[in-house]
């Protein structure tokens, strides 16, 4: 086997991160303490969050609507040809993850999720085939799941249902007349596009999944039919990381710089495909380099416009000029194909199992504290399931940080945010991003997210002792010991008694 110094160095870094930052798995059959957390969803975020909880000595129960085959969430449902578009160094959803490739495929990702699930003994704490339909607090303030006390009572809820549920498969005019094959972009295992003319409907993240399939199976040609242009950024960790450094989390007077550089050095002769009306920091970009290679090799085309109807041989498509809005006039053409891939995305999972009061305007998701804590219930954390658009990654260290923030809030009364101040933070962020074309919480960058975390800890001196724990998962025993001493002082001063009067 050849020696690759870069891969060796990457493996060494991962080994060090694992040794320094991974919480210690609990012994088998260990009785863990409170706070006890109900984790809803056994996907990447749910398994990572639960492992952080038990690794720090807190009990969890994971509720998963599907069977054990659903372990891994959306990654359990996509094609085997699917893989990470961002570099795996930006997808370290748990410190103990050990990638063997820069861009791992679906099978390796599910394997890492499963290994963490087993390493932290989460098998005995997972209830499969148990959809969560309701949550409420009893008279002790404990959370009851599905009105069933036998499922346990919990101090906190960590919702990890994600943003991708069941595939969207819209029916289009005259679709039954098409003589070729029609598949959703997530249902391509066992299929082949070899020698076929493929039509991909949609220009978002699901189109990337379809393109991976087309490239792997050597299609004769590919036509991507998109309603509008979408920013496409290269599959390059350095470029993606630099773009995520925009701490303002919105379009600024300097946004033209990365936009111009992308057009000049990445789009190059295909600059017509870059958006003019929407800035780079307004919507989640596609991370893909293959589409431009395919277009330049005359194996693919990207068409902007609206679908009129299916035909026997393909799709009638109203091809719009650049700048013409969706539904506007254009030239009608027939795009011929043997296979149509519906890259139409996924239904967003519902959060309707949460109490109605968390959805009251103007503090409804994603307008929550740090985007994941509803102000009326600081004991609820909706990790990775309220965001809309972002530049960065959904599978990185913030999963653990959000989880440890929830634990800190539950353990330490003096570090716990009050509803009034949670709402004031939301108002402040809305004011600071008042001129953002997307609104304050509909788009953010990873550096902005890190700023939120630092602000959250820095603004309250009683949280300072928790900083190593929150940011790195280090030293939970020391701050808990300090909290115990603080409780003794507060109780001695009669503060606890007065709080209940």
Coordinates of C-alpha atoms in Angstrom, one line a residue:
X1 CA 0.0 0.0 0.0
X2 CA 1.4 3.4 -1.0
X3 CA 2.3 5.9 1.7
X4 CA 0.4 9.2 1.3
X5 CA 1.9 11.8 3.7
X6 CA -1.2 14.1 3.6
X7 CA -3.6 11.2 4.4
X8 CA -1.2 10.1 7.2
X9 CA -1.2 13.6 8.6
X10 CA -5.0 13.8 8.4
X11 CA -5.2 10.4 10.2
X12 CA -2.9 11.7 12.9
X13 CA -4.9 14.8 13.4
X14 CA -8.1 12.8 13.7
X15 CA -6.4 10.5 16.3
X16 CA -5.3 13.4 18.4
X17 CA -8.8 15.0 18.2
X18 CA -10.3 11.7 19.3
X19 CA -8.0 11.3 22.3
X20 CA -8.4 15.0 23.4
X21 CA -12.1 15.7 22.8
X22 CA -14.1 12.5 22.7
X23 CA -16.1 11.9 25.9
X24 CA -15.5 8.6 27.7
X25 CA -18.2 6.0 26.9
X26 CA -20.1 4.8 29.9
X27 CA -19.6 1.3 31.2
X28 CA -22.1 -1.3 30.0
X29 CA -25.5 -1.2 31.9
X30 CA -24.3 2.0 33.7
X31 CA -27.0 3.9 35.6
X32 CA -26.6 7.5 34.4
X33 CA -27.8 10.6 36.2
X34 CA -30.0 13.5 35.5
X35 CA -30.7 15.7 33.6
X36 CA -32.3 13.0 31.4
X37 CA -32.7 13.9 27.8
X38 CA -35.2 12.7 25.2
X39 CA -33.5 12.7 21.8
X40 CA -35.9 12.6 18.9
X41 CA -34.4 11.1 15.8
X42 CA -31.6 8.6 15.3
X43 CA -29.8 10.3 12.4
X44 CA -26.3 11.8 12.5
X45 CA -27.3 14.7 14.8
X46 CA -29.3 12.5 17.2
X47 CA -26.7 9.9 17.6
X48 CA -23.9 12.5 18.0
X49 CA -25.9 14.5 20.6
X50 CA -26.9 11.4 22.5
X51 CA -23.3 10.2 22.7
X52 CA -22.2 13.5 24.1
X53 CA -24.9 13.3 26.8
X54 CA -24.0 9.8 28.0
X55 CA -20.3 10.5 27.6
X56 CA -20.7 13.2 30.2
X57 CA -22.8 11.1 32.5
X58 CA -26.3 12.1 31.6
X59 CA -29.0 9.6 30.7
X60 CA -30.8 9.7 27.3
X61 CA -33.5 7.8 25.4
X62 CA -33.5 8.0 21.6
X63 CA -36.9 7.9 19.9
X64 CA -36.8 6.9 16.2
X65 CA -39.9 6.6 14.0
X66 CA -38.3 4.0 11.7
X67 CA -36.7 0.6 12.4
X68 CA -33.0 0.0 12.8
X69 CA -32.5 0.5 9.1
X70 CA -33.3 4.2 9.7
X71 CA -30.1 4.6 11.8
X72 CA -28.3 7.4 10.2
X73 CA -31.3 9.5 9.2
X74 CA -31.1 10.9 5.6
X75 CA -27.8 9.1 5.0
X76 CA -29.7 5.8 5.4
X77 CA -32.0 6.7 2.6
X78 CA -29.8 8.2 -0.2
X79 CA -28.0 6.3 -2.9
X80 CA -24.8 4.4 -2.4
X81 CA -23.2 6.7 -5.0
X82 CA -23.9 9.7 -2.8
X83 CA -21.2 11.2 -0.7
X84 CA -20.0 14.4 0.9
X85 CA -19.7 17.4 -1.3
X86 CA -17.7 19.3 1.4
X87 CA -14.4 18.0 2.6
X88 CA -14.7 15.6 5.6
X89 CA -12.5 17.9 7.7
X90 CA -15.7 20.1 7.8
X91 CA -17.9 17.2 8.6
X92 CA -16.6 16.1 12.0
X93 CA -19.9 15.5 13.6
X94 CA -18.2 13.8 16.6
X95 CA -14.6 13.9 17.8
X96 CA -14.2 10.2 17.5
X97 CA -15.0 10.1 13.8
X98 CA -12.2 8.7 11.7
X99 CA -12.5 9.4 8.0
X100 CA -10.3 7.5 5.5
X101 CA -11.1 9.7 2.6
X102 CA -11.4 13.4 2.0
X103 CA -14.9 12.9 0.5
X104 CA -16.4 9.7 2.0
X105 CA -19.4 8.0 0.5
X106 CA -22.7 7.2 2.0
X107 CA -21.7 3.8 3.3
X108 CA -18.7 5.1 5.2
X109 CA -20.8 7.9 6.7
X110 CA -23.4 5.4 7.9
X111 CA -20.7 3.2 9.2
X112 CA -19.2 6.0 11.3
X113 CA -22.7 6.8 12.7
X114 CA -23.2 3.2 13.6
X115 CA -19.8 2.8 15.3
X116 CA -20.6 5.8 17.5
X117 CA -24.0 4.4 18.4
X118 CA -22.4 1.1 19.5
X119 CA -19.3 2.7 21.1
X120 CA -21.5 4.7 23.5
X121 CA -23.9 1.9 24.3
X122 CA -26.8 3.6 22.7
X123 CA -28.4 0.4 21.5
X124 CA -30.1 -0.2 24.8
X125 CA -31.2 3.5 24.9
X126 CA -32.8 3.6 21.5
X127 CA -36.6 2.9 20.9
X128 CA -37.1 2.2 17.2
X129 CA -40.6 2.3 15.6
X130 CA -41.6 4.9 18.1
X131 CA -42.7 8.1 16.3
X132 CA -43.0 11.1 18.6
X133 CA -46.4 12.8 18.1
X134 CA -46.6 15.0 21.2
X135 CA -44.6 16.4 24.1
X136 CA -45.8 18.2 27.2
X137 CA -44.5 19.1 30.7
X138 CA -46.1 17.5 33.8
X139 CA -46.6 19.4 37.1
X140 CA -43.0 18.8 38.0
X141 CA -41.8 20.4 34.8
X142 CA -40.7 17.0 33.3
X143 CA -41.4 16.2 29.7
X144 CA -43.8 13.4 28.8
X145 CA -43.6 11.8 25.4
X146 CA -46.8 10.8 23.5
X147 CA -48.8 11.2 26.7
X148 CA -47.2 8.0 27.9
X149 CA -45.4 8.2 31.2
X150 CA -44.1 4.6 30.7
X151 CA -41.7 6.0 28.1
X152 CA -40.1 8.0 30.9
X153 CA -40.0 11.6 32.1
X154 CA -37.3 13.9 30.9
X155 CA -35.6 17.1 31.9
X156 CA -34.9 18.2 28.4
X157 CA -35.8 17.5 24.8
X158 CA -33.3 17.4 22.0
X159 CA -35.1 17.3 18.7
X160 CA -32.9 16.0 15.9
X161 CA -35.3 15.3 13.1
X162 CA -33.2 17.2 10.5
X163 CA -34.4 19.0 7.4
X164 CA -34.9 16.1 5.0
X165 CA -37.7 13.7 5.4
X166 CA -39.6 11.8 2.8
X167 CA -38.8 12.5 -0.9
X168 CA -40.8 15.0 -2.7
X169 CA -42.2 13.5 -5.9
X170 CA -44.5 16.0 -7.6
X171 CA -46.7 15.0 -10.4
X172 CA -46.3 17.1 -13.6
X173 CA -48.6 17.7 -16.5
X174 CA -48.8 14.8 -19.0
X175 CA -46.2 12.8 -17.0
X176 CA -47.9 9.5 -17.7
X177 CA -47.2 10.0 -21.5
X178 CA -43.4 9.8 -21.1
X179 CA -42.1 6.5 -22.4
X180 CA -38.9 6.5 -20.5
X181 CA -38.1 6.0 -16.8
X182 CA -38.8 8.4 -13.9
X183 CA -37.0 8.2 -10.6
X184 CA -36.5 10.4 -7.6
X185 CA -32.9 11.3 -7.0
X186 CA -32.7 9.3 -3.8
X187 CA -34.0 6.0 -5.5
X188 CA -31.2 5.3 -8.0
X189 CA -29.5 2.3 -6.4
X190 CA -29.5 -0.6 -8.9
X191 CA -30.3 1.7 -11.8
X192 CA -28.0 2.7 -14.6
X193 CA -27.9 5.6 -17.0
X194 CA -25.2 4.1 -19.2
X195 CA -25.7 5.4 -22.8
X196 CA -28.9 7.2 -21.9
X197 CA -30.0 10.8 -22.3
X198 CA -30.8 11.9 -18.7
X199 CA -33.0 14.9 -17.7
X200 CA -32.5 16.2 -14.2
X201 CA -35.4 18.3 -12.9
X202 CA -34.2 20.7 -10.2
X203 CA -31.0 22.7 -9.5
X204 CA -30.5 22.3 -5.7
X205 CA -28.7 19.8 -3.5
X206 CA -30.7 16.9 -4.8
X207 CA -29.3 17.7 -8.3
X208 CA -25.8 17.0 -6.9
X209 CA -27.0 13.6 -5.9
X210 CA -28.4 13.0 -9.4
X211 CA -25.2 14.3 -11.0
X212 CA -23.1 11.8 -8.9
X213 CA -25.2 9.0 -10.3
X214 CA -25.0 10.3 -13.9
X215 CA -21.2 10.6 -13.7
X216 CA -20.7 7.1 -12.1
X217 CA -22.9 5.3 -14.6
X218 CA -21.6 7.1 -17.8
X219 CA -24.7 8.7 -19.2
X220 CA -24.6 9.8 -22.9
X221 CA -25.8 13.3 -22.0
X222 CA -27.4 15.2 -19.2
X223 CA -29.8 18.1 -19.2
X224 CA -30.3 20.0 -15.9
X225 CA -33.6 21.9 -15.9
X226 CA -33.6 24.5 -13.2
X227 CA -36.1 27.3 -12.5
X228 CA -33.3 29.8 -11.6
X229 CA -29.6 30.1 -11.4
X230 CA -28.0 28.9 -8.2
X231 CA -24.5 29.7 -6.9
X232 CA -22.2 26.8 -7.4
X233 CA -18.9 26.7 -5.4
X234 CA -16.0 24.4 -6.0
X235 CA -15.5 21.2 -4.0
X236 CA -12.5 22.6 -2.2
X237 CA -12.1 22.8 1.6
X238 CA -10.0 26.0 1.5
X239 CA -12.5 27.9 -0.7
X240 CA -15.5 26.6 1.3
X241 CA -13.8 27.5 4.6
X242 CA -12.9 31.0 3.4
X243 CA -16.5 31.7 2.3
X244 CA -17.8 30.5 5.7
X245 CA -15.6 33.2 7.4
X246 CA -18.1 36.0 6.6
X247 CA -19.0 36.6 10.3
X248 CA -21.8 39.0 9.4
X249 CA -23.8 36.1 7.9
X250 CA -25.3 38.2 5.1
X251 CA -24.5 40.2 2.0
X252 CA -22.0 43.0 2.7
X253 CA -20.4 45.8 0.7
X254 CA -17.5 43.3 0.2
X255 CA -19.6 40.4 -1.1
X256 CA -18.7 41.3 -4.7
X257 CA -15.2 40.2 -4.1
X258 CA -15.8 36.4 -3.6
X259 CA -18.6 36.6 -6.2
X260 CA -16.3 38.2 -8.8
X261 CA -13.5 35.7 -8.0
X262 CA -15.9 32.7 -8.4
X263 CA -17.1 34.0 -11.7
X264 CA -13.6 34.8 -13.0
X265 CA -11.7 31.6 -11.8
X266 CA -14.4 29.0 -11.3
X267 CA -17.3 29.8 -13.7
X268 CA -14.9 31.3 -16.3
X269 CA -16.6 30.8 -19.7
X270 CA -19.8 29.7 -18.0
X271 CA -20.4 33.0 -16.2
X272 CA -23.8 33.2 -17.7
X273 CA -24.9 30.4 -15.2
X274 CA -24.0 32.6 -12.2
X275 CA -26.9 34.5 -10.5
X276 CA -27.0 38.2 -11.0
X277 CA -30.0 39.1 -8.9
X278 CA -29.1 37.1 -5.8
X279 CA -25.9 37.4 -3.8
X280 CA -23.7 34.5 -2.7
X281 CA -24.7 35.0 1.0
X282 CA -28.4 34.6 0.5
X283 CA -29.0 30.9 -0.1
X284 CA -27.1 27.6 0.4
X285 CA -24.9 27.1 -2.7
X286 CA -24.3 23.9 -4.5
X287 CA -20.9 22.4 -3.8
X288 CA -20.0 20.7 -7.0
X289 CA -17.3 20.8 -9.7
X290 CA -18.5 18.0 -11.9
X291 CA -21.3 19.9 -13.6
X292 CA -18.9 22.4 -15.2
X293 CA -16.6 19.6 -16.3
X294 CA -19.6 17.9 -17.9
X295 CA -20.8 21.1 -19.6
X296 CA -17.4 21.9 -21.0
X297 CA -17.1 18.3 -22.3
X298 CA -20.4 18.7 -24.0
X299 CA -21.9 15.9 -22.0
X300 CA -24.3 18.2 -20.0
X301 CA -26.3 21.4 -20.3
X302 CA -27.8 23.7 -17.7
X303 CA -31.1 25.2 -18.8
X304 CA -33.0 28.0 -17.0
X305 CA -36.7 28.0 -17.4
X306 CA -40.1 26.4 -16.6
X307 CA -41.5 22.9 -17.3
X308 CA -44.6 23.1 -19.5
X309 CA -45.4 19.4 -19.8
X310 CA -44.0 15.9 -20.4
X311 CA -44.0 14.5 -23.9
X312 CA -43.5 10.9 -25.1
X313 CA -39.8 11.6 -25.8
X314 CA -39.0 14.1 -23.0
X315 CA -40.1 17.4 -21.7
X316 CA -41.5 20.6 -23.2
X317 CA -39.5 23.4 -21.5
X318 CA -39.9 27.2 -21.6
X319 CA -36.3 28.3 -21.8
X320 CA -35.9 31.8 -20.3
X321 CA -33.2 34.3 -20.9
X322 CA -31.0 35.4 -17.9
X323 CA -32.8 37.9 -15.7
X324 CA -36.3 36.9 -16.8
X325 CA -38.2 35.9 -13.6
X326 CA -39.7 32.5 -12.9
X327 CA -42.8 32.0 -14.9
X328 CA -41.8 34.7 -17.4
X329 CA -41.7 34.5 -21.2
X330 CA -39.2 32.3 -23.0
X331 CA -38.7 30.0 -26.0
X332 CA -40.4 26.7 -25.8
X333 CA -38.2 23.7 -26.7
X334 CA -38.4 19.9 -26.3
X335 CA -35.7 18.4 -24.2
X336 CA -35.4 14.8 -25.2
X337 CA -34.4 12.1 -22.7
X338 CA -34.6 8.4 -21.9
X339 CA -34.6 8.9 -18.1
X340 CA -35.9 11.6 -15.9
X341 CA -34.5 12.1 -12.4
X342 CA -36.7 14.2 -10.1
X343 CA -34.1 16.2 -8.0
X344 CA -37.0 17.8 -6.2
X345 CA -35.7 17.4 -2.7
X346 CA -37.4 16.2 0.5
X347 CA -40.3 17.1 2.7
X348 CA -39.2 19.0 5.7
X349 CA -39.9 17.0 8.9
X350 CA -42.4 18.5 11.2
X351 CA -41.8 19.9 14.6
X352 CA -45.5 19.8 15.4
X353 CA -44.8 17.4 18.3
X354 CA -43.6 20.4 20.3
X355 CA -46.0 22.5 22.4
X356 CA -48.0 25.1 20.5
X357 CA -46.5 28.0 22.4
X358 CA -43.1 27.5 20.8
X359 CA -44.6 28.6 17.4
X360 CA -46.1 31.9 18.5
X361 CA -45.1 34.9 16.4
X362 CA -42.8 36.7 16.3
X363 CA -40.6 34.1 18.0
X364 CA -41.3 31.1 15.8
X365 CA -38.6 28.9 14.2
X366 CA -36.0 29.8 13.0
X367 CA -36.4 33.0 15.1
X368 CA -35.3 31.3 18.3
X369 CA -32.5 31.8 20.8
X370 CA -29.3 30.7 19.0
X371 CA -31.8 29.5 16.3
X372 CA -32.5 26.3 18.2
X373 CA -33.9 27.1 21.7
X374 CA -37.5 28.4 21.8
X375 CA -37.6 31.3 24.3
X376 CA -40.6 29.9 26.1
X377 CA -38.9 26.5 26.8
X378 CA -35.1 26.7 27.3
X379 CA -35.1 23.0 28.0
X380 CA -35.8 22.3 24.3
X381 CA -33.0 22.2 21.8
X382 CA -33.9 21.7 18.1
X383 CA -30.4 20.7 16.9
X384 CA -29.9 21.0 13.1
X385 CA -33.6 21.1 12.3
X386 CA -34.5 24.8 12.2
X387 CA -32.0 26.3 9.8
X388 CA -33.0 27.3 6.3
X389 CA -29.9 28.3 4.4
X390 CA -26.2 28.5 5.3
X391 CA -22.6 28.4 4.1
X392 CA -20.6 26.0 6.2
X393 CA -21.7 22.5 7.3
X394 CA -24.5 20.9 9.2
X395 CA -22.3 18.0 10.4
X396 CA -19.5 19.6 12.5
X397 CA -18.6 20.5 16.1
X398 CA -21.6 22.7 16.6
X399 CA -23.7 19.6 17.2
X400 CA -21.7 18.9 20.4
X401 CA -21.7 22.6 21.4
X402 CA -25.5 22.9 21.2
X403 CA -25.9 19.7 23.2
X404 CA -23.6 20.9 25.9
X405 CA -25.3 24.3 26.0
X406 CA -28.5 22.4 26.8
X407 CA -26.9 20.4 29.5
X408 CA -25.4 23.6 31.0
X409 CA -28.8 25.3 31.0
X410 CA -30.4 22.3 32.8
X411 CA -27.6 21.8 35.4
X412 CA -26.8 25.4 36.3
X413 CA -29.7 27.7 37.4
X414 CA -27.4 30.8 37.2
X415 CA -26.3 30.0 33.7
X416 CA -29.9 29.4 32.5
X417 CA -31.3 31.9 30.1
X418 CA -34.5 33.7 30.9
X419 CA -37.3 34.1 28.4
X420 CA -37.0 37.9 28.4
X421 CA -33.3 37.9 27.5
X422 CA -33.6 35.1 25.0
X423 CA -36.1 37.3 23.1
X424 CA -33.9 40.3 23.4
X425 CA -31.0 38.4 21.8
X426 CA -33.4 37.5 18.9
X427 CA -34.4 41.1 18.6
X428 CA -30.8 42.3 18.7
X429 CA -29.8 39.8 15.9
X430 CA -32.8 40.9 13.9
X431 CA -31.7 44.5 14.2
X432 CA -28.1 43.8 13.3
X433 CA -29.2 42.0 10.2
X434 CA -32.1 44.3 9.4
X435 CA -30.8 44.9 5.8
X436 CA -30.2 41.2 5.0
X437 CA -32.3 40.3 2.0
X438 CA -33.1 36.9 3.5
X439 CA -34.0 38.1 7.0
X440 CA -31.9 37.6 10.1
X441 CA -32.3 33.9 10.6
X442 CA -33.0 32.5 7.1
X443 CA -29.3 32.5 6.3
X444 CA -26.1 32.3 8.3
X445 CA -22.4 31.3 8.0
X446 CA -20.4 29.0 10.2
X447 CA -18.3 31.9 11.6
X448 CA -21.5 33.7 12.5
X449 CA -22.7 30.6 14.3
X450 CA -19.4 30.5 16.3
X451 CA -19.8 34.2 17.2
X452 CA -23.3 33.3 18.6
X453 CA -21.7 30.7 20.8
X454 CA -19.0 33.0 22.1
X455 CA -21.5 35.8 22.8
X456 CA -23.8 33.3 24.7
X457 CA -20.9 32.4 27.1
X458 CA -19.3 35.8 27.4
X459 CA -22.5 37.7 28.2
X460 CA -23.1 35.8 31.5
X461 CA -20.2 35.5 34.0
X462 CA -21.8 32.5 35.6
X463 CA -21.3 30.7 32.3
X464 CA -17.6 31.4 32.1
X465 CA -16.7 28.3 34.2
X466 CA -18.5 26.2 31.6
X467 CA -16.6 27.5 28.6
X468 CA -14.1 24.6 28.3
X469 CA -17.0 22.1 28.7
X470 CA -19.3 23.9 26.2
X471 CA -16.6 24.5 23.5
X472 CA -14.4 21.4 23.9
X473 CA -16.3 18.9 26.1
X474 CA -13.7 19.2 28.8
X475 CA -14.1 19.4 32.6
X476 CA -17.8 18.9 33.3
X477 CA -17.1 17.8 36.9
X478 CA -15.5 21.1 37.9
X479 CA -18.3 23.4 36.9
X480 CA -20.9 21.0 38.4
X481 CA -19.0 21.1 41.7
X482 CA -19.0 24.9 41.6
X483 CA -22.8 24.8 40.8
X484 CA -23.3 22.6 43.9
X485 CA -21.4 25.1 46.1
X486 CA -23.4 28.0 44.5
X487 CA -26.6 26.1 45.3
X488 CA -25.5 25.8 49.0
X489 CA -24.8 29.5 49.2
X490 CA -28.0 30.4 47.5
X491 CA -30.0 28.1 49.8
X492 CA -28.2 29.4 52.8
X493 CA -29.3 32.9 51.9
X494 CA -32.8 31.8 51.4
X495 CA -32.8 32.6 47.7
X496 CA -34.3 29.2 46.8
X497 CA -37.2 29.7 49.3
X498 CA -38.0 33.2 48.0
X499 CA -38.0 32.0 44.4
X500 CA -41.0 29.7 45.3
X501 CA -42.9 32.3 47.3

